[in-house]
Amino acid sequence: MGAHDLDASTDAGTGGRVASDHPGVIDLFAVLAYGEISAFYRLAEDAQMAPDLRGKVAFASMAAAEMDHFETLETALTERGHEIFAVMDPFVRALDNYHASTTPSTWLESLVKAYVGDGIAADFYREIGHSLPADVAEIVEDVLSQTGHSEFVVLEVKAAVEASTRAKDRLMLWGRRLLGEAITQAQFVLAQREDLTDLVISASGDLNGVVALFDGMQAKHAERMAVLGLV
Amino acid sequence: MGAHDLDASTDAGTGGRVASDHPGVIDLFAVLAYGEISAFYRLAEDAQMAPDLRGKVAFASMAAAEMDHFETLETALTERGHEIFAVMDPFVRALDNYHASTTPSTWLESLVKAYVGDGIAADFYREIGHSLPADVAEIVEDVLSQTGHSEFVVLEVKAAVEASTRAKDRLMLWGRRLLGEAITQAQFVLAQREDLTDLVISASGDLNGVVALFDGMQAKHAERMAVLGLV
């Protein structure tokens, strides 16, 4: 990217200001929308590993919340004159790759992925959202809202890692892998989508802001792992 | 059921009246609730056969609507002092059996099942719901409400059966099988759950009413098949 020498008169890290009609907004809504669909089907598939009906219901509820968010984004895109299937298309590969490279092999890995993976994505989008015009920021915040089922995940994972050091060690590595794969795919998307990259840079203030954004994501990931007892 | 000679002083078919605290109401909510969960996971699995993203999104939206309904039933059961997982348990086997015996082998069969199978269940519950106290009837009606995605199914299936007599013949048999399996499992449940059976008989007026109820379901099934071009 080699643009560190750009004038950074805005306060890097607290973010810049982005016009409402920035073309990257459509990309942002589109990647969020496909993210909801792919998360829906990942949760539905991972729920097959649930040891009981309670786990299946918790995952089904989380998956259903993804579809509420999808509908919000569909409305937002339609209002802006875009067809959701057309604009989602460029993001299918990266998100499918993320899920394919982080397919859980146990129920505990599924739980950690549902909590930590969603959190990583939410941090990224939320940081960008802060700098967007109010109407856009509101939509982003709305679709990132928690579903209230994360408490279930926290209790299950904490109990498991307290009971077994081996489980804890495995899940610590798993969490690290989730973050790594998420960043890899985010970079892949940004390298391909100029409008979105420009939006992220504008929202972050400048390239230093983008670096700060990724650093902030790492810090928040560590906090989230700690909540699960993974420290 | 050799009880056709029972006195049918109430107006069979239009239904009787049931007290709000009839123990069968809990069974009714419970079987509806597990029905939502099993439909959710069936739709999520069947969506793997979707030829494109549009089909996957349509099924995900239908599945998400099932979970909205599940939450309504969970609230209703909690308010009545029942734990949803405990009361759902007796219905797991029959509903799992229904889905296991009607696993679609093509995307078209999935579409017909989503439309026709849901319709059969809705007819049954709606007929009973009519005779229930207002607070119960409202919940039943609420969780049977359509999601607006059935239009998608109708268009896809109609186009396919107009294009191919072979597809039409196969789907006609498939629809007949869905009805047969649904009735088999409904009878299995009623044979095991006295409270629910008593509720159904009370709601139908008497046993003649129950016979009329099943006849009515068959007629409505035929109408629904006709909407799909399956006549």
Coordinates of C-alpha atoms in Angstrom, one line a residue:
Chain A
M1 CA 0.0 0.0 0.0
G2 CA 3.0 2.4 0.5
A3 CA 1.0 5.5 1.4
H4 CA 2.2 6.2 4.9
D5 CA 3.3 9.6 3.7
L6 CA -0.3 10.7 3.0
D7 CA -1.3 13.8 5.0
A8 CA -2.9 12.6 8.2
S9 CA -4.6 15.7 9.4
T10 CA -7.5 13.8 10.9
D11 CA -7.0 12.1 14.2
A12 CA -5.7 8.7 13.3
G13 CA -7.3 5.9 15.4
T14 CA -10.4 7.9 16.3
G15 CA -11.3 7.8 12.6
G16 CA -12.1 10.1 9.7
R17 CA -15.4 11.0 8.1
V18 CA -16.9 9.3 5.1
A19 CA -19.5 10.6 2.7
S20 CA -22.8 8.7 2.7
D21 CA -22.6 7.9 -1.0
H22 CA -19.1 6.5 -0.8
P23 CA -19.2 3.4 -3.1
G24 CA -17.4 1.4 -0.4
V25 CA -20.7 1.6 1.6
I26 CA -22.3 -0.9 -0.8
D27 CA -19.3 -3.2 -0.5
L28 CA -19.5 -3.0 3.3
F29 CA -23.2 -3.9 3.3
A30 CA -22.7 -6.6 0.8
V31 CA -19.8 -8.3 2.7
L32 CA -21.8 -8.0 5.9
A33 CA -24.8 -9.6 4.2
Y34 CA -22.9 -12.6 2.8
G35 CA -21.3 -12.9 6.2
E36 CA -24.7 -13.4 7.8
I37 CA -25.7 -16.1 5.3
S38 CA -22.4 -18.0 5.6
A39 CA -22.6 -17.8 9.4
F40 CA -26.2 -19.0 9.3
Y41 CA -25.2 -22.2 7.5
R42 CA -22.0 -22.7 9.5
L43 CA -24.0 -22.6 12.8
A44 CA -26.7 -24.9 11.4
E45 CA -24.0 -27.4 10.4
D46 CA -21.9 -27.1 13.5
A47 CA -25.0 -27.7 15.6
Q48 CA -24.9 -31.3 14.5
M49 CA -22.1 -31.8 17.0
A50 CA -24.3 -30.4 19.9
P51 CA -24.5 -33.0 22.7
D52 CA -28.1 -32.1 23.5
L53 CA -31.2 -30.3 22.3
R54 CA -30.3 -27.2 24.3
G55 CA -27.2 -26.7 22.3
K56 CA -29.1 -27.2 19.0
V57 CA -31.7 -24.6 20.1
A58 CA -29.0 -22.1 21.1
F59 CA -27.3 -22.4 17.7
A60 CA -30.6 -22.3 15.8
S61 CA -31.4 -19.0 17.7
M62 CA -28.1 -17.5 16.9
A63 CA -28.5 -18.5 13.2
A64 CA -32.0 -17.0 13.1
A65 CA -30.6 -13.7 14.4
E66 CA -28.1 -13.7 11.5
M67 CA -31.1 -13.7 9.1
D68 CA -32.8 -10.8 10.8
H69 CA -29.6 -8.9 10.2
F70 CA -29.5 -10.1 6.6
E71 CA -33.0 -8.6 6.0
T72 CA -31.9 -5.3 7.4
L73 CA -29.0 -5.2 5.0
E74 CA -31.2 -6.3 2.1
T75 CA -33.6 -3.4 2.8
A76 CA -30.6 -1.0 3.0
L77 CA -29.2 -2.2 -0.3
T78 CA -32.5 -2.1 -2.1
E79 CA -33.2 1.4 -0.9
R80 CA -29.8 2.4 -2.4
G81 CA -30.8 0.7 -5.7
H82 CA -28.7 -2.4 -5.5
E83 CA -29.6 -6.0 -5.9
I84 CA -28.3 -8.0 -3.0
F85 CA -27.3 -11.1 -4.9
A86 CA -25.3 -9.2 -7.4
V87 CA -23.3 -7.2 -4.8
M88 CA -22.7 -10.1 -2.5
D89 CA -21.1 -12.2 -5.2
P90 CA -17.5 -10.8 -4.9
F91 CA -17.3 -11.8 -1.3
V92 CA -18.5 -15.3 -1.5
R93 CA -15.1 -16.8 -2.1
A94 CA -13.3 -15.1 0.8
L95 CA -16.0 -15.9 3.4
D96 CA -16.4 -19.5 2.2
N97 CA -12.6 -19.9 2.4
Y98 CA -12.6 -18.5 6.0
H99 CA -15.2 -21.1 7.0
A100 CA -13.6 -23.9 5.1
S101 CA -10.2 -23.2 6.8
T102 CA -11.8 -23.0 10.2
T103 CA -14.2 -26.0 10.3
P104 CA -14.6 -27.0 13.9
S105 CA -13.9 -30.7 14.7
T106 CA -15.5 -30.6 18.1
W107 CA -18.6 -29.0 19.8
L108 CA -16.2 -26.9 22.0
E109 CA -14.4 -25.6 18.9
S110 CA -17.8 -24.7 17.4
L111 CA -18.7 -22.8 20.5
V112 CA -15.4 -20.9 20.6
K113 CA -15.8 -20.1 16.9
A114 CA -19.3 -18.8 17.3
Y115 CA -18.2 -16.5 20.1
V116 CA -14.7 -15.5 19.0
G117 CA -15.1 -15.5 15.3
D118 CA -18.3 -13.4 15.4
G119 CA -16.5 -11.0 17.8
I120 CA -13.5 -10.5 15.5
A121 CA -15.8 -9.6 12.6
A122 CA -17.9 -7.3 14.7
D123 CA -14.8 -5.4 16.0
F124 CA -13.7 -4.8 12.5
Y125 CA -17.0 -3.6 11.2
R126 CA -17.8 -1.6 14.3
E127 CA -14.5 0.4 14.1
I128 CA -15.3 1.3 10.5
G129 CA -19.0 2.0 11.4
H130 CA -18.0 4.7 13.9
S131 CA -16.8 7.0 11.2
L132 CA -19.7 6.5 8.8
P133 CA -22.6 8.8 8.3
A134 CA -25.4 8.3 10.9
D135 CA -27.7 6.4 8.6
V136 CA -25.0 3.9 7.6
A137 CA -23.5 3.7 11.1
E138 CA -26.9 2.8 12.5
I139 CA -27.4 -0.1 10.1
V140 CA -23.9 -1.4 10.8
E141 CA -24.5 -1.2 14.6
D142 CA -27.9 -2.8 14.2
V143 CA -26.6 -5.9 12.4
L144 CA -23.7 -6.4 14.8
S145 CA -25.9 -6.4 17.9
Q146 CA -25.5 -9.4 20.1
T147 CA -28.3 -12.0 20.3
G148 CA -28.1 -12.7 24.0
H149 CA -27.1 -16.3 23.4
S150 CA -23.4 -15.7 24.0
E151 CA -23.9 -16.3 27.7
F152 CA -24.7 -19.9 26.9
V153 CA -21.4 -20.2 25.0
V154 CA -19.4 -18.6 27.8
L155 CA -20.7 -20.9 30.5
E156 CA -20.1 -24.1 28.5
V157 CA -16.6 -23.2 27.4
K158 CA -15.5 -21.9 30.8
A159 CA -16.7 -25.1 32.5
A160 CA -14.8 -27.2 29.9
V161 CA -11.5 -25.4 30.1
E162 CA -11.6 -25.3 33.9
A163 CA -12.1 -29.1 33.9
S164 CA -9.3 -29.9 31.4
T165 CA -5.9 -28.3 30.7
R166 CA -5.7 -30.3 27.5
A167 CA -9.0 -28.8 26.3
K168 CA -7.8 -25.4 27.3
D169 CA -4.5 -25.7 25.4
R170 CA -6.3 -26.9 22.2
L171 CA -8.8 -24.1 22.4
M172 CA -6.1 -21.4 22.9
L173 CA -4.5 -22.6 19.7
W174 CA -7.9 -22.7 18.0
G175 CA -8.6 -19.1 19.0
R176 CA -5.3 -18.0 17.6
R177 CA -6.1 -19.8 14.3
L178 CA -9.5 -18.1 14.1
L179 CA -7.9 -14.7 14.4
G180 CA -5.2 -15.5 11.9
E181 CA -7.6 -16.8 9.3
A182 CA -10.0 -13.9 9.7
I183 CA -7.1 -11.4 9.1
T184 CA -5.9 -13.4 6.2
Q185 CA -9.3 -13.3 4.5
A186 CA -9.9 -9.6 5.4
Q187 CA -6.6 -8.7 3.7
F188 CA -7.6 -10.8 0.7
V189 CA -10.9 -8.9 0.4
L190 CA -9.3 -5.5 0.8
A191 CA -6.6 -6.3 -1.8
Q192 CA -9.5 -7.0 -4.3
R193 CA -12.0 -4.3 -3.5
E194 CA -10.6 -0.8 -4.0
D195 CA -13.8 0.9 -2.9
L196 CA -13.9 -1.0 0.4
T197 CA -10.2 -0.4 1.0
D198 CA -10.7 3.3 0.4
L199 CA -13.6 3.3 2.8
V200 CA -11.6 1.5 5.5
I201 CA -8.7 3.9 5.1
S202 CA -11.0 6.9 5.2
A203 CA -12.8 5.6 8.2
S204 CA -9.5 4.9 10.0
G205 CA -8.2 8.4 9.2
D206 CA -5.2 7.1 7.3
L207 CA -3.0 4.0 7.0
N208 CA -1.7 4.5 10.5
G209 CA -5.3 4.3 11.5
V210 CA -5.7 1.0 9.7
V211 CA -2.7 -0.4 11.5
A212 CA -4.2 0.8 14.8
L213 CA -7.5 -0.9 13.8
F214 CA -5.9 -4.3 13.4
D215 CA -4.0 -3.8 16.6
G216 CA -7.2 -2.9 18.4
M217 CA -8.8 -6.1 17.0
Q218 CA -6.0 -8.2 18.4
A219 CA -6.4 -6.6 21.9
K220 CA -10.1 -7.2 21.9
H221 CA -9.7 -10.7 20.7
A222 CA -7.4 -11.4 23.7
E223 CA -10.1 -9.9 26.1
R224 CA -12.7 -12.2 24.5
M225 CA -10.5 -15.2 24.9
A226 CA -10.1 -14.2 28.6
V227 CA -13.8 -14.1 29.1
L228 CA -13.9 -17.8 28.0
G229 CA -11.2 -18.6 30.5
L230 CA -8.6 -18.9 27.7
V231 CA -5.6 -17.0 29.2
Chain B
M1 CA -61.2 -45.8 15.8
G2 CA -64.6 -47.7 16.2
A3 CA -66.4 -44.8 18.0
H4 CA -68.5 -43.4 15.3
D5 CA -71.5 -44.3 17.3
L6 CA -70.7 -41.7 20.0
D7 CA -73.3 -39.1 20.5
A8 CA -72.5 -36.1 18.4
S9 CA -74.6 -33.4 19.9
T10 CA -72.1 -30.7 19.3
D11 CA -71.7 -29.4 15.8
A12 CA -69.0 -31.8 14.5
G13 CA -66.5 -30.1 12.3
T14 CA -67.0 -26.6 13.7
G15 CA -65.5 -27.7 17.0
G16 CA -66.2 -27.7 20.7
R17 CA -64.8 -25.5 23.5
V18 CA -61.8 -26.3 25.5
A19 CA -60.8 -24.8 28.9
S20 CA -57.6 -22.7 29.0
D21 CA -56.0 -24.9 31.6
H22 CA -56.6 -28.2 29.7
P23 CA -53.4 -30.2 30.2
G24 CA -53.3 -30.9 26.4
V25 CA -52.5 -27.2 25.8
I26 CA -49.0 -27.8 27.2
D27 CA -48.6 -30.8 24.9
L28 CA -49.9 -28.8 21.9
F29 CA -47.3 -26.0 22.6
A30 CA -44.6 -28.6 23.1
V31 CA -45.2 -30.5 19.9
L32 CA -45.4 -27.2 18.0
A33 CA -42.1 -26.1 19.6
Y34 CA -40.2 -29.2 18.7
G35 CA -41.8 -29.0 15.2
E36 CA -40.2 -25.6 14.7
I37 CA -36.7 -26.9 15.8
S38 CA -36.9 -29.9 13.6
A39 CA -38.1 -27.9 10.6
F40 CA -35.3 -25.4 11.2
Y41 CA -32.6 -28.1 10.8
R42 CA -34.4 -29.8 8.0
L43 CA -34.5 -26.6 6.0
A44 CA -30.9 -25.8 6.8
E45 CA -29.8 -29.3 5.6
D46 CA -32.1 -29.4 2.5
A47 CA -30.7 -26.0 1.5
Q48 CA -27.5 -27.7 0.6
M49 CA -29.3 -28.9 -2.5
A50 CA -30.2 -25.4 -3.6
P51 CA -28.8 -24.6 -7.1
D52 CA -27.9 -21.0 -6.2
L53 CA -27.6 -18.5 -3.4
R54 CA -31.1 -17.3 -3.9
G55 CA -32.5 -20.7 -2.9
K56 CA -30.2 -20.9 0.1
V57 CA -31.3 -17.4 1.3
A58 CA -35.0 -18.3 0.9
F59 CA -34.6 -21.5 3.0
A60 CA -32.5 -19.7 5.6
S61 CA -35.3 -17.0 5.9
M62 CA -37.9 -19.7 6.3
A63 CA -35.8 -21.5 8.9
A64 CA -35.3 -18.2 10.8
A65 CA -39.0 -17.7 10.9
E66 CA -39.4 -21.1 12.6
M67 CA -37.1 -19.8 15.4
D68 CA -39.3 -16.7 15.9
H69 CA -42.2 -19.1 16.4
F70 CA -40.2 -21.2 18.8
E71 CA -39.5 -18.2 21.0
T72 CA -43.2 -17.4 21.1
L73 CA -43.9 -20.9 22.3
E74 CA -41.0 -20.9 24.8
T75 CA -42.5 -17.7 26.4
A76 CA -46.0 -19.2 26.5
L77 CA -44.7 -22.4 28.2
T78 CA -42.5 -20.5 30.6
E79 CA -45.5 -18.3 31.6
R80 CA -47.4 -21.5 32.3
G81 CA -44.7 -22.8 34.5
H82 CA -43.2 -25.4 32.1
E83 CA -39.6 -25.9 31.0
I84 CA -39.6 -26.2 27.3
F85 CA -36.9 -28.9 27.0
A86 CA -38.7 -31.2 29.4
V87 CA -42.1 -30.9 27.7
M88 CA -40.7 -31.2 24.1
D89 CA -39.0 -34.5 24.9
P90 CA -42.0 -36.9 24.3
F91 CA -42.4 -35.5 20.7
V92 CA -38.8 -35.8 19.5
R93 CA -39.1 -39.3 18.2
A94 CA -42.3 -38.9 16.1
L95 CA -41.1 -35.7 14.5
D96 CA -37.6 -37.0 13.8
N97 CA -39.2 -40.1 12.3
Y98 CA -41.4 -37.9 10.1
H99 CA -38.3 -36.1 8.7
A100 CA -36.2 -39.3 8.4
S101 CA -39.0 -41.0 6.4
T102 CA -39.4 -37.9 4.1
T103 CA -35.8 -36.9 3.4
P104 CA -35.9 -35.1 0.0
S105 CA -33.5 -36.4 -2.6
T106 CA -33.7 -33.4 -4.9
W107 CA -34.1 -29.7 -4.6
L108 CA -37.6 -29.8 -6.0
E109 CA -38.6 -32.4 -3.4
S110 CA -37.2 -30.0 -0.8
L111 CA -39.3 -27.2 -2.1
V112 CA -42.5 -29.3 -2.2
K113 CA -41.9 -30.6 1.3
A114 CA -41.3 -27.0 2.7
Y115 CA -44.6 -25.9 1.2
V116 CA -46.8 -28.9 1.5
G117 CA -45.4 -30.4 4.7
D118 CA -45.7 -27.2 6.6
G119 CA -49.2 -26.7 5.2
I120 CA -50.4 -30.1 6.5
A121 CA -49.1 -29.4 10.0
A122 CA -50.6 -25.9 9.9
D123 CA -54.0 -27.2 8.9
F124 CA -54.1 -29.7 11.8
Y125 CA -53.0 -27.2 14.4
R126 CA -55.2 -24.4 13.0
E127 CA -58.3 -26.5 13.2
I128 CA -57.6 -27.3 16.8
G129 CA -56.6 -23.8 17.5
H130 CA -60.1 -22.4 16.5
S131 CA -61.7 -24.1 19.5
L132 CA -59.2 -23.1 22.0
P133 CA -59.5 -20.1 24.5
A134 CA -58.5 -16.8 22.9
D135 CA -55.1 -16.5 24.6
V136 CA -54.1 -20.0 23.4
A137 CA -55.7 -19.6 19.9
E138 CA -53.8 -16.4 19.4
I139 CA -50.4 -18.1 20.1
V140 CA -51.3 -21.0 17.8
E141 CA -52.3 -18.7 15.0
D142 CA -49.2 -16.6 15.5
V143 CA -46.8 -19.5 15.2
L144 CA -48.6 -20.8 12.1
S145 CA -48.3 -17.5 10.2
Q146 CA -46.7 -17.7 6.8
T147 CA -43.3 -16.2 6.2
G148 CA -43.9 -14.7 2.8
H149 CA -41.3 -16.9 1.2
S150 CA -43.8 -19.5 -0.1
E151 CA -44.2 -17.5 -3.2
F152 CA -40.6 -18.3 -4.1
V153 CA -41.4 -22.0 -3.7
V154 CA -44.6 -21.8 -5.8
L155 CA -42.9 -20.2 -8.7
E156 CA -40.0 -22.6 -8.8
V157 CA -42.1 -25.7 -8.5
K158 CA -44.7 -24.6 -11.1
A159 CA -42.0 -23.8 -13.6
A160 CA -40.5 -27.2 -13.1
V161 CA -43.7 -29.3 -13.4
E162 CA -44.8 -27.3 -16.5
A163 CA -41.5 -28.1 -18.1
S164 CA -41.4 -31.8 -17.3
T165 CA -44.2 -34.5 -17.0
R166 CA -41.7 -36.8 -15.4
A167 CA -40.9 -34.2 -12.7
K168 CA -44.6 -33.7 -12.2
D169 CA -45.4 -37.4 -11.7
R170 CA -42.6 -37.8 -9.2
L171 CA -43.7 -34.8 -7.2
M172 CA -47.3 -35.9 -7.2
L173 CA -46.2 -39.2 -5.6
W174 CA -43.9 -37.3 -3.2
G175 CA -46.8 -35.1 -2.1
R176 CA -49.0 -38.1 -1.4
R177 CA -46.1 -39.6 0.6
L178 CA -45.7 -36.4 2.7
L179 CA -49.4 -36.5 3.6
G180 CA -49.3 -40.2 4.5
E181 CA -46.2 -40.0 6.7
A182 CA -47.6 -36.9 8.4
I183 CA -50.8 -38.7 9.3
T184 CA -49.0 -41.8 10.4
Q185 CA -46.8 -39.8 12.8
A186 CA -49.8 -37.7 14.0
Q187 CA -51.6 -40.9 14.9
F188 CA -48.5 -42.2 16.7
V189 CA -48.4 -39.1 18.8
L190 CA -52.1 -39.2 19.6
A191 CA -51.9 -42.8 20.6
Q192 CA -49.2 -41.9 23.1
R193 CA -50.4 -38.6 24.5
E194 CA -53.8 -38.9 26.2
D195 CA -54.0 -35.2 27.1
L196 CA -53.4 -34.2 23.6
T197 CA -55.8 -36.7 22.2
D198 CA -58.5 -35.5 24.6
L199 CA -57.7 -31.9 23.6
V200 CA -58.1 -32.8 19.9
I201 CA -61.4 -34.6 20.5
S202 CA -62.7 -31.7 22.6
A203 CA -61.7 -29.2 20.0
S204 CA -63.2 -31.2 17.2
G205 CA -66.5 -31.7 19.1
D206 CA -66.3 -35.5 19.2
L207 CA -64.7 -38.4 17.3
N208 CA -66.8 -37.6 14.3
G209 CA -65.2 -34.2 14.4
V210 CA -61.8 -35.8 14.5
V211 CA -62.7 -37.7 11.3
A212 CA -63.9 -34.5 9.7
L213 CA -60.7 -32.8 10.7
F214 CA -58.5 -35.4 8.9
D215 CA -60.8 -35.3 5.9
G216 CA -60.5 -31.5 5.8
M217 CA -56.7 -31.8 5.9
Q218 CA -56.8 -34.1 2.9
A219 CA -59.0 -31.6 1.0
K220 CA -56.7 -28.7 1.8
H221 CA -53.7 -30.8 0.9
A222 CA -55.2 -31.3 -2.6
E223 CA -55.7 -27.5 -2.9
R224 CA -52.1 -26.8 -2.0
M225 CA -50.8 -29.4 -4.5
A226 CA -53.0 -27.7 -7.1
V227 CA -51.4 -24.3 -6.4
L228 CA -48.0 -26.0 -7.2
G229 CA -49.4 -27.3 -10.5
L230 CA -49.6 -30.8 -9.1
V231 CA -53.0 -31.9 -10.3

